[in-house]
Amino acid sequence: MGKLLKIILSIIVVAVGLVAVLAVALLFIVDPNDYKAQIASQVEQQTGRTLTIEGDMALSVFPWLGLDIGKTQLSNAEGFGDEPMAQMDAVQVRVKLLPLLRNTLEMDTVRLDGLQLNLARATDGSTNWDDLTGATGAEDEREDDTATDDAGGELLGGLAIGGVEVTGARLVWDDRSADSRYEVSDLSFTTGEIEPGAPFDLDLGFSVAATQPQLSGRFELTGGIWIDESLQVFRISDARFGADVTGEPVPGGRQVLSLASDITLDLEQQTLELPQMVLNALGMEISGQASGSGISGDDPQFRGDVAIAEFAPRDVIAALGQDVPVTSDATVLGKADASLQWDASGRHFAATSLTAHLDDTRLAGTARLDDFTAPAIGFELQLDAIDVDRYLPPPSDTPEAAPATPATAAGGSAGMLPVETLRGLNLNGSFKLGSLKAFNLRSTNIEFSVSAKDGLVRVHPASALMYQGQYTGDITIDARKDTPAIAMHERMNGIQAGPLLKDLTGDDKMLGKGDLTAKLTARGNTPEAMKGTLSGDMSFAFTEGAVKGVNIASLIRTAQAKLQSKPAPADSGPNQTDFAELKGTARVTNGVIDNRDLTMKSPLLRITGEGTAGLPDESIDYLLTTKIVGSLEGQGGKSLKELKGVAIPIRIGGTFSKPTWTPDLGAAVGDVVQEKVKKEIEKKGQDLLKDKLDDKLLKGLFK
């Protein structure tokens, strides 16, 4: 047995020596440059392309089996110009020979310098590499090779690469069918020694220029990489990605961002770990962590958290290239932050815990999005307090009429209804707000639920406490047809009219505790169109109040004085008409409010009213009929016993902002005059009446 081993070892030594001798001899006998023409001929025969090897070729065999090739280029396909499809200045690939005998691949640093690759697509859709991939039988050959490898091939027992060095590379994609061009230039890619189980460094950098869209930029990536020996676990530590991009589609024209992270990918366990991430962009720092499981399966699962450190929204808006809005309060949009815990899959994304701050306001809650192809959104959010007026533009010199309820307040400042957006909404959620100030209206304990699907949006139930009373509402927007429709059913109970009107219009024209209901519909996609189609029913009832700006008793005294050719009496009381009860109903048709049953009662007066008010032009055409039922002294003047029980009409005209009040006392006393004239006729005879009845008689009726 010992003699046999010696013979075998001798044979191996002789064989190795012979291989070494042959390898050295091969270097002197074979010159690869002698085969340039043959290689080029074979390439042209197989592809129809011209391969030009301008530089020298060098072959090494022992201890490295390698090839060095100098400047080389491959011609372009016909119809794609004279510029070569591919060219390079130099390439070097070397493999250690003896480790191959042990089924181990050891490579020297792979070097590629000056790679130029020009890829193009013609207007007819063909590319300049179609002729290189159309060889018949190639797929079958690949399948045969695979079968052979599966049957008898074995994986390498080891792998080691001295590194990769790519310098001065340039890649161009010219898509003539889309009139777009993308160029990656100054590309460099270097690594340290690559060996499974040992870490190595990565450094990648390149510039990009594009025409569609018009942009350019520089991108860089560095980090440490570790790959386990089974090639199943990949880890990147201290990975840093940076970008500096300019162009038309870039917000603000230029953006600089950086991202730092650690990444672990386990293909065997199907897990992904990002234990820490920090993104800096737009003046914000966003940090977080994430993990995933089943990452290559049908339903991968991910979870993590994100935190946005305090930043100034004004600065972010400016960084995005947008004009910072002019606000009533110049200090708002000064600070904000947010934090979020989330989970996600291929079918959903959920914010399981959301907290955000904007200036002095805090938002908290949860939200969920299901089915990314047809998103369905659900949420439960709570806001502690917000003053919306601080974020609105400063009031103009000509203020517009403000909306009348919390529900219509939001619509009062809106423009076109986003019909297509409403049709695509699929959401169901609830919102709570501790206190709100908007359009100078104040409310607390606001709660509402909103649902939307297939163009039908409903806000119900909606409730709020406001002005010592309560608001409830039910609002529906139907955007399923070409012209959207809105239905509103709103109630306000126990509302103090004075403070509400003071906040709403700046003038508390009416005082009292009131109940209001409105059941209205409108059509159109702008507030103006809806105002002109508004229809439905309304009712109101106020108690223990007053109508300010008009003193009906004073108007009557002044009118009587004119009839008696006397100066108008001075009034000492407030310019208002007190009432114990004021109520009525109204029918609204295409923006015109028609009221026929107004009643107002007080110890002094009984008032009824009827007429119309047009919302589109804000016009008023209304008639009040007043009867005196008590002494007028309580309204700041002398008693007018002569007019007790007399119906006195007051015509109201003008507009909402400038109403006019015109009492018609002459018409009011017409019945009284006729009655006294009749008595005079009966007493003195018709002839005497003709001689004596003159203006003195008429004036004397009120002495």
XYZ file of C-alpha atoms in Angstrom:
703
model
C 0.000 0.000 0.000
C 2.867 2.421 0.874
C 4.545 1.725 -2.477
C 1.262 2.432 -4.282
C 0.864 5.805 -2.527
C 4.389 6.779 -3.521
C 3.598 5.955 -7.151
C 0.376 8.032 -7.067
C 2.119 11.008 -5.455
C 4.905 10.802 -8.010
C 2.395 10.847 -10.838
C 0.653 13.937 -9.303
C 3.975 15.781 -8.906
C 4.949 14.998 -12.481
C 1.502 16.103 -13.716
C 1.671 19.395 -11.825
C 5.177 19.991 -13.066
C 4.104 19.240 -16.598
C 1.164 21.680 -16.308
C 3.531 24.349 -15.034
C 5.970 23.761 -17.875
C 3.177 23.797 -20.460
C 1.715 26.980 -18.964
C 5.060 28.778 -19.168
C 5.616 27.442 -22.672
C 2.138 28.569 -23.695
C 2.959 32.155 -22.831
C 5.891 32.066 -25.248
C 4.230 30.025 -27.972
C 0.726 31.603 -28.083
C 0.182 35.295 -28.712
C -3.560 36.154 -28.369
C -3.061 39.204 -30.572
C -2.575 36.810 -33.492
C -6.256 35.894 -33.163
C -7.753 39.399 -33.279
C -8.821 39.052 -36.887
C -10.262 35.587 -36.307
C -12.207 36.776 -33.253
C -13.573 39.789 -35.159
C -14.530 37.551 -38.083
C -16.454 35.184 -35.816
C -18.321 38.091 -34.179
C -19.281 39.553 -37.557
C -20.354 36.131 -38.807
C -22.573 35.548 -35.758
C -23.986 39.084 -35.292
C -23.303 41.115 -38.404
C -21.473 43.629 -36.164
C -17.900 44.831 -36.445
C -15.682 44.137 -33.428
C -12.580 46.310 -33.349
C -9.812 45.465 -30.873
C -7.467 48.441 -31.029
C -5.459 47.701 -27.890
C -3.269 44.741 -27.091
C -4.516 41.484 -25.647
C -2.514 39.736 -22.928
C -3.005 36.205 -21.684
C -1.748 34.848 -18.348
C -1.978 31.218 -17.253
C -0.086 30.553 -14.035
C -0.642 31.206 -11.208
C -3.417 33.442 -12.622
C -5.550 32.375 -15.542
C -6.414 35.782 -16.911
C -7.052 38.013 -19.854
C -6.257 41.683 -20.363
C -7.905 43.447 -23.285
C -7.127 46.974 -24.433
C -9.370 49.445 -26.204
C -12.230 47.593 -27.909
C -15.500 48.610 -29.537
C -18.563 46.951 -31.061
C -20.399 48.690 -33.902
C -24.025 49.729 -33.651
C -26.983 48.057 -35.328
C -28.012 49.261 -38.761
C -30.157 52.389 -38.626
C -28.871 53.550 -35.227
C -25.990 55.739 -36.350
C -22.219 55.432 -36.581
C -21.515 55.710 -32.855
C -20.436 52.315 -31.439
C -22.997 50.461 -29.394
C -20.323 49.517 -26.846
C -16.708 50.336 -26.235
C -14.197 50.146 -23.420
C -10.678 51.356 -22.797
C -9.471 48.350 -20.811
C -10.676 45.252 -18.990
C -8.831 42.795 -16.788
C -10.206 39.497 -15.480
C -7.960 36.974 -13.699
C -8.746 33.697 -11.914
C -6.284 31.722 -9.809
C -5.639 28.394 -11.507
C -4.829 25.930 -8.728
C -7.838 26.754 -6.468
C -10.080 25.846 -9.423
C -8.854 22.282 -9.034
C -10.273 22.412 -5.491
C -13.617 23.698 -6.811
C -12.858 27.151 -5.393
C -13.078 30.368 -7.387
C -10.474 32.968 -6.478
C -10.476 36.068 -8.663
C -8.184 39.019 -8.711
C -9.687 42.538 -8.733
C -11.947 42.818 -11.788
C -11.111 46.077 -13.574
C -13.190 47.806 -16.215
C -12.203 51.229 -17.432
C -13.953 53.606 -19.822
C -17.065 51.532 -20.551
C -19.364 53.320 -23.024
C -22.714 51.648 -23.644
C -25.251 53.231 -26.011
C -28.718 51.659 -25.975
C -31.465 52.971 -28.236
C -35.030 52.367 -29.372
C -36.194 53.482 -32.810
C -39.527 55.148 -33.551
C -40.901 51.797 -34.746
C -40.143 50.198 -31.374
C -37.096 48.164 -32.422
C -33.901 48.345 -30.350
C -30.216 48.222 -31.209
C -29.777 44.923 -29.368
C -32.605 42.955 -30.982
C -30.173 41.280 -33.405
C -27.939 40.186 -30.516
C -30.728 38.364 -28.645
C -32.489 36.709 -31.537
C -30.208 33.657 -32.030
C -32.349 30.572 -32.532
C -31.997 27.735 -30.112
C -30.381 29.865 -27.464
C -33.165 29.245 -24.994
C -33.059 25.518 -25.636
C -29.285 25.522 -25.122
C -29.674 27.330 -21.835
C -32.246 24.772 -20.728
C -29.883 21.932 -21.701
C -27.043 23.538 -19.772
C -29.256 23.928 -16.751
C -30.306 20.323 -16.907
C -26.682 19.234 -17.104
C -25.761 21.386 -14.126
C -28.649 20.020 -12.115
C -27.729 16.453 -12.964
C -24.033 16.445 -12.281
C -22.817 19.936 -11.544
C -21.877 21.088 -8.109
C -21.784 24.524 -6.544
C -18.423 26.104 -5.958
C -16.814 25.123 -2.735
C -15.629 28.684 -2.165
C -15.665 32.130 -3.697
C -13.226 35.016 -3.314
C -12.961 38.112 -5.471
C -10.174 40.601 -4.989
C -12.619 43.440 -5.667
C -14.336 45.297 -8.489
C -13.139 48.540 -10.042
C -15.297 50.273 -12.635
C -14.151 53.757 -13.626
C -15.222 56.322 -16.203
C -18.332 54.406 -17.295
C -21.104 56.015 -19.339
C -24.522 54.519 -20.157
C -27.027 56.123 -22.556
C -30.670 55.212 -23.187
C -32.063 57.017 -26.231
C -35.775 56.291 -26.671
C -36.678 57.917 -29.982
C -40.239 56.568 -29.850
C -40.851 58.677 -26.723
C -38.465 61.508 -27.677
C -36.564 61.018 -24.426
C -32.921 60.520 -23.550
C -31.324 59.391 -20.288
C -27.601 59.435 -19.634
C -25.626 58.010 -16.724
C -22.104 59.396 -16.785
C -18.967 59.497 -14.662
C -19.983 56.185 -13.130
C -17.523 54.687 -10.696
C -18.003 51.472 -8.756
C -15.403 50.023 -6.417
C -15.444 47.361 -3.740
C -13.001 45.851 -1.333
C -12.095 42.172 -1.412
C -15.262 40.121 -1.719
C -15.342 36.905 0.275
C -18.397 35.288 1.848
C -18.336 35.623 5.619
C -16.072 38.692 5.541
C -17.155 42.346 5.242
C -16.109 44.579 2.361
C -16.652 48.198 1.410
C -18.789 49.528 -1.444
C -18.475 52.917 -3.138
C -20.814 53.856 -5.999
C -21.247 57.216 -7.680
C -22.769 58.454 -10.916
C -24.364 61.487 -12.577
C -27.701 61.454 -14.380
C -29.109 63.714 -17.099
C -32.564 63.310 -18.648
C -34.691 65.171 -21.178
C -38.128 63.774 -20.285
C -38.456 65.079 -17.633
C -35.718 67.705 -17.786
C -33.446 67.012 -14.827
C -29.885 66.275 -13.804
C -28.192 65.171 -10.641
C -25.453 63.361 -8.800
C -26.034 60.198 -6.751
C -23.670 58.457 -4.337
C -23.887 55.283 -2.242
C -21.360 54.002 0.298
C -21.428 51.340 2.963
C -20.039 48.150 4.346
C -21.395 44.860 2.962
C -21.336 41.396 4.493
C -22.517 38.199 2.752
C -22.634 34.875 4.542
C -21.011 31.790 3.034
C -24.359 30.338 1.941
C -25.081 33.528 -0.042
C -28.448 33.748 1.736
C -27.841 36.569 4.202
C -26.843 40.068 3.111
C -26.058 42.899 5.474
C -25.280 46.542 4.707
C -23.941 48.546 7.611
C -23.627 52.322 7.776
C -25.160 52.633 4.318
C -25.303 56.247 3.146
C -27.148 57.438 0.071
C -26.923 61.015 -1.156
C -28.561 62.860 -4.035
C -28.288 66.385 -5.421
C -30.934 66.823 -8.134
C -31.977 69.854 -10.190
C -34.591 70.286 -12.899
C -38.110 71.357 -13.783
C -39.982 68.538 -11.986
C -37.887 68.906 -8.824
C -39.765 70.871 -6.129
C -38.023 74.193 -5.680
C -35.797 73.532 -8.699
C -33.151 71.775 -6.615
C -33.217 69.268 -3.783
C -30.403 67.760 -1.739
C -31.165 64.715 0.383
C -29.316 62.071 2.328
C -30.342 58.717 3.753
C -28.434 56.648 6.293
C -29.478 53.124 7.239
C -28.468 49.616 8.212
C -30.069 46.757 6.252
C -30.170 43.001 6.794
C -31.776 40.685 4.223
C -32.170 36.974 5.013
C -33.380 35.058 1.958
C -33.613 31.778 3.836
C -35.738 33.167 6.683
C -37.514 35.586 4.315
C -36.906 38.544 6.618
C -35.818 42.143 6.170
C -34.533 44.355 8.971
C -33.854 48.083 8.893
C -32.997 48.794 12.533
C -32.376 52.473 11.936
C -32.997 54.969 9.151
C -32.379 58.710 9.033
C -33.539 60.800 6.077
C -32.652 64.470 5.723
C -34.593 66.412 3.094
C -36.399 69.756 2.751
C -34.931 70.862 6.048
C -36.565 67.947 7.876
C -35.045 64.986 9.685
C -37.103 61.816 9.447
C -35.982 58.782 11.446
C -37.432 55.339 11.956
C -37.039 51.602 11.792
C -38.767 48.804 9.889
C -38.889 45.035 9.672
C -40.489 42.571 7.301
C -41.312 38.882 7.057
C -42.348 36.616 4.195
C -40.834 39.225 1.914
C -40.884 37.139 -1.257
C -44.196 35.419 -0.556
C -47.701 36.253 -1.700
C -48.449 38.375 1.371
C -45.327 39.991 2.856
C -45.764 41.709 6.215
C -43.979 44.861 7.377
C -44.075 47.031 10.475
C -42.148 49.931 11.917
C -42.255 53.471 13.197
C -41.391 56.922 11.856
C -40.652 60.169 13.660
C -40.348 63.621 12.125
C -38.328 65.958 14.326
C -39.630 69.481 14.892
C -39.422 71.618 11.761
C -40.856 74.863 10.404
C -43.613 74.241 7.824
C -42.976 77.697 6.379
C -39.412 76.669 5.540
C -40.586 73.396 3.960
C -43.121 75.238 1.787
C -40.388 77.606 0.619
C -38.017 74.680 -0.031
C -40.701 73.140 -2.250
C -40.623 76.280 -4.376
C -44.083 77.394 -3.301
C -45.150 80.810 -2.068
C -45.527 80.830 1.710
C -49.178 81.758 2.335
C -49.958 85.131 3.853
C -51.844 84.385 7.068
C -53.763 86.494 9.540
C -51.342 85.376 12.226
C -47.748 85.684 11.010
C -46.519 83.270 13.708
C -48.442 80.206 12.470
C -46.772 77.471 10.400
C -43.789 78.024 12.660
C -43.355 74.543 14.117
C -44.584 70.995 13.556
C -43.602 67.416 14.314
C -45.096 63.943 13.951
C -44.653 60.328 15.000
C -46.209 57.211 13.550
C -46.352 53.504 14.276
C -47.416 51.479 11.242
C -47.866 48.074 9.732
C -48.298 47.141 6.085
C -48.589 44.314 3.609
C -49.064 43.980 -0.119
C -52.735 44.779 0.454
C -52.861 47.449 3.169
C -51.148 50.202 5.109
C -52.217 51.130 8.642
C -51.162 53.928 10.955
C -51.782 52.133 14.228
C -50.754 55.148 16.311
C -50.489 58.649 14.901
C -49.517 61.826 16.744
C -48.796 65.180 15.116
C -48.438 68.776 16.211
C -48.928 71.959 14.209
C -48.118 75.069 16.190
C -50.357 74.715 19.289
C -52.650 72.016 17.865
C -52.334 68.277 18.538
C -53.734 65.544 16.292
C -53.937 61.896 17.358
C -55.640 58.749 16.126
C -55.449 55.852 13.722
C -55.923 55.411 9.975
C -55.943 52.510 7.529
C -55.783 52.089 3.767
C -56.850 48.794 2.155
C -56.464 47.665 -1.465
C -53.941 49.916 -3.202
C -55.607 49.472 -6.604
C -58.970 50.783 -5.328
C -58.080 52.391 -1.991
C -60.520 52.109 0.900
C -59.701 54.507 3.746
C -60.779 54.341 7.368
C -59.804 56.646 10.223
C -60.502 57.701 13.803
C -58.917 61.068 14.549
C -59.026 63.533 17.427
C -57.930 67.173 17.388
C -57.654 69.078 20.639
C -58.154 72.704 19.489
C -57.522 74.831 16.430
C -58.119 78.409 15.360
C -58.523 78.158 11.589
C -58.798 81.931 11.232
C -55.112 82.253 12.157
C -54.239 80.353 8.977
C -56.611 82.243 6.654
C -55.567 85.348 4.696
C -56.030 88.689 6.476
C -59.510 90.187 6.017
C -59.917 92.287 2.900
C -61.351 95.784 2.749
C -64.574 94.341 1.344
C -65.386 91.276 3.447
C -67.672 88.681 1.973
C -70.716 87.329 3.760
C -69.689 84.533 6.077
C -71.407 81.142 6.170
C -74.073 80.538 8.748
C -73.326 77.146 10.309
C -70.299 74.940 10.935
C -71.379 72.695 8.074
C -71.745 75.482 5.543
C -68.683 77.289 6.871
C -66.391 74.806 5.174
C -68.203 75.145 1.874
C -68.377 78.905 2.038
C -64.735 79.305 1.131
C -64.596 76.517 -1.414
C -64.368 76.841 -5.153
C -65.204 74.100 -7.615
C -66.293 70.828 -6.088
C -63.660 68.140 -6.853
C -66.205 65.870 -8.531
C -63.757 63.272 -9.868
C -62.053 63.036 -6.486
C -65.392 62.561 -4.732
C -66.349 59.783 -7.145
C -63.116 57.946 -6.404
C -63.425 58.190 -2.626
C -64.029 55.089 -0.554
C -63.732 56.037 3.091
C -65.370 55.584 6.453
C -64.186 57.454 9.498
C -64.922 59.603 12.512
C -63.478 62.879 13.738
C -63.591 64.612 17.112
C -62.493 68.153 17.847
C -62.281 69.751 21.269
C -62.731 73.343 20.130
C -62.837 75.131 16.789
C -62.774 78.720 15.647
C -63.415 79.139 11.923
C -64.744 82.156 10.049
C -64.971 83.698 13.517
C -67.543 81.078 14.552
C -66.763 79.245 17.771
C -67.831 75.746 18.725
C -66.752 72.947 21.048
C -67.227 69.181 21.445
C -67.442 68.702 17.679
C -68.041 65.172 16.454
C -68.897 63.839 13.020
C -68.675 60.673 10.971
C -68.064 60.646 7.243
C -68.603 57.921 4.665
C -68.023 57.983 0.924
C -68.352 55.423 -1.844
C -69.101 55.548 -5.570
C -69.597 59.320 -5.526
C -72.023 59.418 -2.567
C -70.577 61.282 0.431
C -72.396 61.634 3.740
C -71.445 63.505 6.914
C -73.675 62.047 9.633
C -74.075 62.276 12.497
C -72.555 65.711 13.031
C -72.890 67.635 16.274
C -71.336 70.535 18.149
C -71.930 72.799 21.108
C -72.035 76.473 20.173
C -73.285 79.750 21.645
C -74.943 78.094 24.636
C -76.856 75.764 22.328
C -76.335 72.713 20.163
C -75.892 72.098 16.456
C -76.737 68.821 14.697
C -76.445 68.114 11.007
C -76.824 65.534 8.267
C -75.156 66.455 4.963
C -75.048 64.410 1.765
C -73.135 65.157 -1.429
C -74.195 63.139 -4.476
C -71.531 63.360 -7.180
C -72.704 60.358 -9.178
C -74.265 62.497 -11.932
C -72.770 65.211 -14.121
C -74.152 67.928 -11.840
C -73.499 67.182 -8.159
C -76.302 67.639 -5.631
C -76.168 68.509 -1.936
C -78.791 67.759 0.713
C -78.603 69.359 4.170
C -80.725 68.728 7.237
C -79.456 70.989 10.014
C -80.735 72.041 13.424
C -79.615 74.605 15.958
C -81.317 74.510 19.353
C -81.005 77.001 22.209
C -78.589 79.212 20.290
C -77.951 82.737 21.567
C -78.465 84.793 18.417
C -76.635 87.925 19.571
C -73.158 86.443 20.217
C -73.476 84.229 17.110
C -74.319 87.141 14.814
C -71.641 89.278 16.441
C -68.968 86.682 15.611
C -70.454 85.909 12.213
C -71.080 89.388 10.828
C -69.526 91.744 13.343
C -72.969 93.109 14.293
C -75.454 91.521 16.697
C -78.517 92.725 14.780
C -80.785 90.383 16.696
C -80.834 89.153 20.272
C -82.636 86.191 21.767
C -82.552 82.470 22.273
C -83.405 80.622 19.111
C -84.189 77.305 17.496
C -83.568 76.921 13.751
C -84.096 74.066 11.321
C -83.228 73.842 7.657
C -83.906 71.010 5.235
C -82.428 72.123 1.937
C -81.100 70.794 -1.359
C -78.910 72.404 -4.005
C -77.294 71.478 -7.314
C -74.074 72.656 -8.940
C -70.337 72.417 -8.432
C -69.681 75.992 -7.246
C -71.117 77.963 -4.289
C -72.671 80.433 -6.726
C -74.465 77.696 -8.658
C -75.691 76.087 -5.454
C -76.945 79.417 -4.149
C -79.100 79.790 -7.251
C -80.602 76.297 -6.958
C -81.065 76.156 -3.195
C -84.531 74.807 -2.352
C -86.323 73.396 0.670
C -87.908 74.421 3.953
C -86.745 76.419 6.951
C -88.198 77.386 10.320
C -87.084 79.594 13.188
C -88.296 80.569 16.650
C -86.704 83.110 19.002
C -87.764 84.196 22.479
C -86.996 87.142 24.771
C -85.001 89.111 22.246
C -84.805 92.217 20.153
C -84.222 93.289 16.563
C -81.478 95.899 16.646
C -81.066 98.700 14.140
C -84.749 99.526 13.878
C -87.161 100.957 16.493
C -90.608 100.363 15.047
C -92.280 102.492 17.736
C -89.986 105.359 16.849
C -90.741 104.932 13.142
C -94.473 105.170 13.887
C -94.085 108.295 16.047
C -91.969 109.967 13.375
C -94.486 109.106 10.654
C -97.362 110.442 12.745
C -95.541 113.694 13.418
C -95.077 114.203 9.690
C -98.789 113.699 9.088
C -99.489 116.313 11.754
C -96.823 118.652 10.358
C -94.969 118.458 13.660
C -91.268 117.907 14.323
C -90.196 114.347 14.949
C -90.017 113.555 18.666
C -86.676 112.747 20.267
C -86.154 109.116 21.275
C -84.337 108.229 24.449
C -84.460 104.448 24.167
C -82.126 102.074 22.223
C -82.513 101.726 18.476
C -84.140 98.304 18.626
C -87.493 96.576 18.686
C -88.011 94.270 21.636
C -90.010 91.066 21.360
C -91.120 88.192 23.544
C -91.499 85.782 20.630
C -90.408 85.767 16.994
C -91.111 82.789 14.764
C -91.921 81.733 11.245
C -91.334 79.286 8.411
C -90.018 79.747 4.910
C -90.067 77.978 1.596
C -86.873 78.247 -0.461
C -87.095 77.895 -4.249
C -84.027 78.342 -6.461
C -82.340 80.622 -3.964
C -85.413 82.756 -3.168
C -86.641 82.594 0.436
C -90.402 83.056 0.681
C -91.888 83.654 4.147
C -95.645 84.190 4.704
C -96.180 83.565 8.417
C -93.766 85.724 10.375
C -95.138 86.656 13.801
C -93.517 88.777 16.466
C -95.106 89.440 19.821
C -94.261 91.829 22.620
C -96.230 93.647 25.340
C -96.303 96.648 22.976
C -96.563 95.277 19.460
C -97.948 92.498 17.331
C -96.063 92.143 14.044
C -96.755 89.883 11.111
C -94.688 89.696 7.972
C -94.521 88.261 4.487
C -92.225 88.613 1.527
C -89.116 87.310 -0.156
C -85.331 87.522 0.018
C -83.141 86.498 -2.905
C -79.842 84.825 -2.072
C -78.162 85.230 -5.497
C -78.586 89.045 -5.578
C -79.133 89.505 -1.799
C -82.296 91.511 -2.475
C -85.157 92.059 0.020
C -88.846 92.613 -0.720
C -90.719 92.271 2.551
C -93.773 93.766 4.226
C -94.177 93.989 7.997
C -97.586 94.770 9.444
C -97.507 96.251 12.952
C -100.305 96.647 15.442
C -99.909 98.571 18.674
C -101.429 96.658 21.567
C -99.992 98.607 24.522
C -98.330 101.835 25.569
C -95.361 102.906 23.479
C -93.752 104.659 26.412
C -91.759 101.544 27.070
C -90.124 102.026 23.692
C -88.846 105.491 24.523
C -91.688 107.829 23.565
C -95.140 109.148 24.332
C -98.199 106.948 24.220
C -100.089 106.860 20.920
C -103.531 105.822 22.002
C -105.047 106.879 18.678
C -103.136 104.113 16.845
C -103.889 101.302 19.236
C -105.138 98.361 17.210
C -104.354 100.059 13.883
C -102.439 97.952 11.337
C -99.333 99.891 10.210
C -97.409 98.487 7.207
C -93.599 98.832 7.003
C -91.965 98.082 3.669
C -88.433 96.574 3.851
C -86.282 96.756 0.733
C -82.655 97.151 -0.294
C -80.100 94.410 0.230
C -78.816 92.236 3.041
C -75.967 94.642 3.729
C -78.016 97.848 3.269
C -81.701 97.266 4.102
C -84.246 100.093 3.933
C -87.258 100.552 6.288
C -90.249 102.619 5.080
C -93.384 102.865 7.267
C -96.660 103.671 5.396
C -98.636 105.416 8.138
C -100.983 107.073 5.618
C -102.138 103.717 4.370
C -102.320 102.474 7.927
C -104.852 105.103 9.016
C -106.925 104.869 5.852
C -109.570 102.756 7.521
C -109.753 105.161 10.453
C -110.215 108.155 8.140
C -112.964 106.412 6.190
C -114.818 105.555 9.383
C -114.708 109.138 10.702
C -115.707 110.567 7.315
C -118.735 108.272 7.304
C -119.785 109.536 10.713
C -119.410 113.168 9.587
C -121.618 112.488 6.578
C -124.300 111.000 8.746
C -124.088 113.907 11.233
C -123.880 117.011 9.041
C -125.010 115.902 5.624
C -123.211 115.457 2.384
C -123.397 119.123 1.297
C -121.906 120.410 4.537
C -119.165 117.772 4.290
C -118.188 119.005 0.837
C -117.754 122.575 2.181
C -116.067 121.782 5.497
C -114.047 118.651 4.929
C -110.489 119.800 4.204
C -106.975 119.189 5.391
C -107.775 120.502 8.886
C -110.236 117.667 9.342
C -107.655 115.093 8.437
C -105.083 116.621 10.727
C -107.600 116.940 13.525
C -108.188 113.245 13.518
C -104.914 112.834 15.396
C -105.143 115.780 17.859
